[in-house]
Short mmCIF file of C-alpha atoms in Angstrom, two decimals:
data_model
loop_
_atom_site.label_atom_id
_atom_site.label_comp_id
_atom_site.label_asym_id
_atom_site.label_seq_id
_atom_site.Cartn_x
_atom_site.Cartn_y
_atom_site.Cartn_z
CA MET T 1 0.00 0.00 0.00
CA LYS T 2 2.83 2.39 0.91
CA SER T 3 4.49 1.72 -2.47
CA ILE T 4 1.31 2.65 -4.37
CA ILE T 5 0.91 5.87 -2.38
CA MET T 6 4.56 6.83 -2.98
CA LYS T 7 4.22 6.22 -6.73
CA THR T 8 1.04 8.34 -6.81
CA ILE T 9 2.78 11.16 -4.93
CA LYS T 10 5.79 10.96 -7.27
CA LYS T 11 3.51 11.15 -10.32
CA GLN T 12 1.69 14.17 -8.87
CA ILE T 13 5.00 15.92 -8.19
CA LEU T 14 6.25 15.20 -11.73
CA LEU T 15 2.98 16.47 -13.26
CA ARG T 16 3.13 19.68 -11.22
CA MET T 17 6.78 20.26 -12.18
CA ALA T 18 5.91 19.65 -15.84
CA CYS T 19 3.05 22.19 -15.67
CA VAL T 20 5.36 24.80 -14.13
CA ALA T 21 8.04 24.05 -16.73
CA PHE T 22 5.61 24.41 -19.64
CA ALA T 23 4.32 27.69 -18.18
CA LEU T 24 7.89 29.00 -17.99
CA VAL T 25 8.74 27.82 -21.51
CA SER T 26 5.61 29.39 -23.00
CA SER T 27 6.33 32.76 -21.38
CA ILE T 28 9.84 32.70 -22.83
CA THR T 29 8.46 31.82 -26.26
CA TYR T 30 6.15 34.82 -26.31
CA ALA T 31 8.98 37.10 -25.25
CA GLN T 32 11.09 36.46 -28.37
CA ASN T 33 12.05 39.49 -30.41
CA THR T 34 10.97 39.24 -34.06
CA ASN T 35 13.33 41.97 -35.26
CA PRO T 36 16.14 40.13 -37.12
CA GLU T 37 18.37 43.23 -37.22
CA THR T 38 19.12 43.30 -33.52
CA SER T 39 22.69 42.53 -32.58
CA THR T 40 23.45 40.22 -29.70
CA GLN T 41 26.18 41.08 -27.24
CA ARG T 42 27.48 38.10 -25.35
CA ASP T 43 29.82 38.79 -22.46
CA GLY T 44 30.23 37.92 -18.81
CA PHE T 45 28.58 35.03 -17.01
CA ILE T 46 25.90 32.82 -18.56
CA ILE T 47 23.25 30.60 -16.96
CA GLU T 48 21.17 28.07 -18.88
CA PHE T 49 18.32 25.98 -17.52
CA SER T 50 16.24 23.32 -19.26
CA VAL T 51 13.44 20.85 -18.59
CA GLY T 52 12.53 17.87 -20.74
CA GLY T 53 12.39 14.15 -21.17
CA GLY T 54 14.44 11.35 -22.61
CA LEU T 55 15.12 7.64 -22.87
CA ILE T 56 17.58 5.66 -20.81
CA SER T 57 19.04 2.17 -21.08
CA LEU T 58 21.95 1.21 -18.83
CA GLU T 59 24.30 -1.72 -18.54
CA ASP T 60 26.97 -2.47 -15.97
CA SER T 61 30.71 -2.94 -16.56
CA GLU T 62 30.18 -6.64 -17.31
CA GLY T 63 27.76 -5.80 -20.13
CA ILE T 64 24.67 -6.89 -18.23
CA GLN T 65 21.67 -4.65 -18.93
CA THR T 66 19.84 -3.33 -15.91
CA PHE T 67 16.55 -2.92 -17.81
CA ASP T 68 14.58 -5.37 -19.95
CA LYS T 69 13.88 -2.42 -22.26
CA SER T 70 14.57 1.30 -22.42
CA GLN T 71 12.39 3.52 -20.27
CA GLY T 72 11.34 7.15 -20.38
CA THR T 73 12.87 9.64 -17.97
CA PHE T 74 11.99 13.10 -16.73
CA VAL T 75 14.76 15.69 -16.99
CA PHE T 76 14.56 18.41 -14.33
CA PRO T 77 16.60 20.49 -14.13
CA ASP T 78 19.52 20.60 -16.50
CA LEU T 79 21.79 23.45 -15.48
CA LYS T 80 24.72 25.05 -17.28
CA LEU T 81 26.92 27.80 -15.83
CA GLY T 82 29.68 29.51 -17.74
CA TYR T 83 31.65 32.54 -18.78
CA MET T 84 32.02 34.10 -22.22
CA LEU T 85 35.66 34.07 -23.36
CA ASN T 86 34.77 36.14 -26.43
CA GLU T 87 31.57 36.97 -28.32
CA ASN T 88 31.28 33.47 -29.83
CA LEU T 89 32.96 31.14 -27.30
CA ALA T 90 32.04 30.26 -23.71
CA ILE T 91 33.59 27.88 -21.21
CA THR T 92 30.84 26.11 -19.28
CA ALA T 93 30.12 23.54 -16.59
CA ALA T 94 27.10 21.47 -17.61
CA MET T 95 25.20 19.54 -14.94
CA PRO T 96 22.64 17.33 -16.69
CA GLY T 97 20.47 14.91 -14.79
CA ASN T 98 17.37 12.76 -14.94
CA ILE T 99 15.35 10.43 -12.76
CA TYR T 100 14.62 6.81 -13.67
CA GLU T 101 13.12 3.82 -11.85
CA PHE T 102 15.03 0.61 -11.14
CA GLN T 103 13.63 -2.26 -9.05
CA ASP T 104 10.85 -0.04 -7.62
CA ASN T 105 13.36 2.62 -6.51
CA ASP T 106 13.97 6.03 -8.06
CA ARG T 107 17.54 6.76 -9.12
CA ASN T 108 19.34 9.80 -10.50
CA PHE T 109 21.60 9.66 -13.55
CA GLY T 110 23.55 12.88 -13.98
CA GLY T 111 26.96 14.37 -14.41
CA PHE T 112 29.39 17.22 -14.12
CA ILE T 113 30.84 18.05 -17.53
CA PRO T 114 33.32 20.88 -18.19
CA SER T 115 32.63 21.98 -21.76
CA LEU T 116 32.82 24.60 -24.50
CA GLN T 117 29.92 26.29 -26.26
CA TYR T 118 30.43 28.02 -29.61
CA TRP T 119 27.94 30.22 -31.49
CA VAL T 120 28.23 29.32 -35.18
CA LYS T 121 25.66 31.96 -36.12
CA ASN T 122 23.91 34.66 -34.12
CA ARG T 123 21.23 32.28 -32.80
CA TRP T 124 22.71 28.80 -33.38
CA TRP T 125 25.25 27.21 -31.02
CA ILE T 126 27.07 23.91 -30.64
CA HIS T 127 28.27 22.53 -27.34
CA GLY T 128 30.52 19.67 -26.22
CA GLY T 129 32.56 18.41 -23.32
CA ILE T 130 34.00 15.50 -21.34
CA GLY T 131 33.45 14.88 -17.64
CA LEU T 132 32.12 12.72 -14.80
CA ALA T 133 28.89 10.67 -14.93
CA ILE T 134 27.11 9.78 -11.69
CA ASP T 135 24.44 7.14 -11.06
CA SER T 136 23.01 7.44 -7.55
CA PRO T 137 19.83 6.98 -5.56
CA ALA T 138 17.37 9.86 -5.83
CA LEU T 139 17.87 11.88 -2.65
CA TYR T 140 14.19 11.49 -1.70
CA ASP T 141 14.27 7.69 -2.16
CA ILE T 142 17.28 6.50 -0.10
CA LYS T 143 16.55 3.50 2.13
CA ASP T 144 18.88 1.59 4.46
CA ASP T 145 20.69 -1.21 2.58
CA VAL T 146 18.36 -0.76 -0.42
CA ASN T 147 19.09 1.47 -3.39
CA ASP T 148 22.15 2.96 -1.68
CA ASP T 149 24.91 2.27 -4.22
CA TRP T 150 26.68 5.11 -6.03
CA ASN T 151 28.39 4.59 -9.42
CA PHE T 152 30.80 6.92 -11.23
CA GLY T 153 32.07 6.85 -14.79
CA PHE T 154 33.07 8.75 -17.91
CA ALA T 155 30.65 11.19 -19.63
CA VAL T 156 30.69 12.77 -23.08
CA MET T 157 28.25 15.52 -24.05
CA ALA T 158 27.38 16.97 -27.45
CA SER T 159 24.44 19.29 -28.11
CA THR T 160 23.17 22.08 -30.31
CA GLY T 161 20.51 24.71 -29.88
CA TYR T 162 18.73 27.62 -31.47
#
């Protein structure tokens, strides 16, 4: 019974976070400037934040898959902090993460990835880096002697945006 209630609470929390995220995204969308002649000045510190979803399929170092099939994940939040080195190049620290379920326990798969972001055009950028991947229990779902293992590994990130 407790497991069913926890899953219901987790689903309600995820739905509420998704509603807030979509509200934030829609307000940003309406705030876009349609004037193509504006020039962008990029300097100083940068902060990027994103919300989304994805697919995950993991296997351990012996090649044994932990899932029978891939499963959907909820990404909240992805955070990137950085500093502009010049108008087209920034050095950043990306901290992606998502939550997935394994053996009725929620786990976090994330990382810390030092990276570079380059603006190819005024509104189009590419981004890449190498860093540390972390697989750990979700902080709200840690139980004694259950779901308490932490795993670390190598992470590679490549992305683009507009």
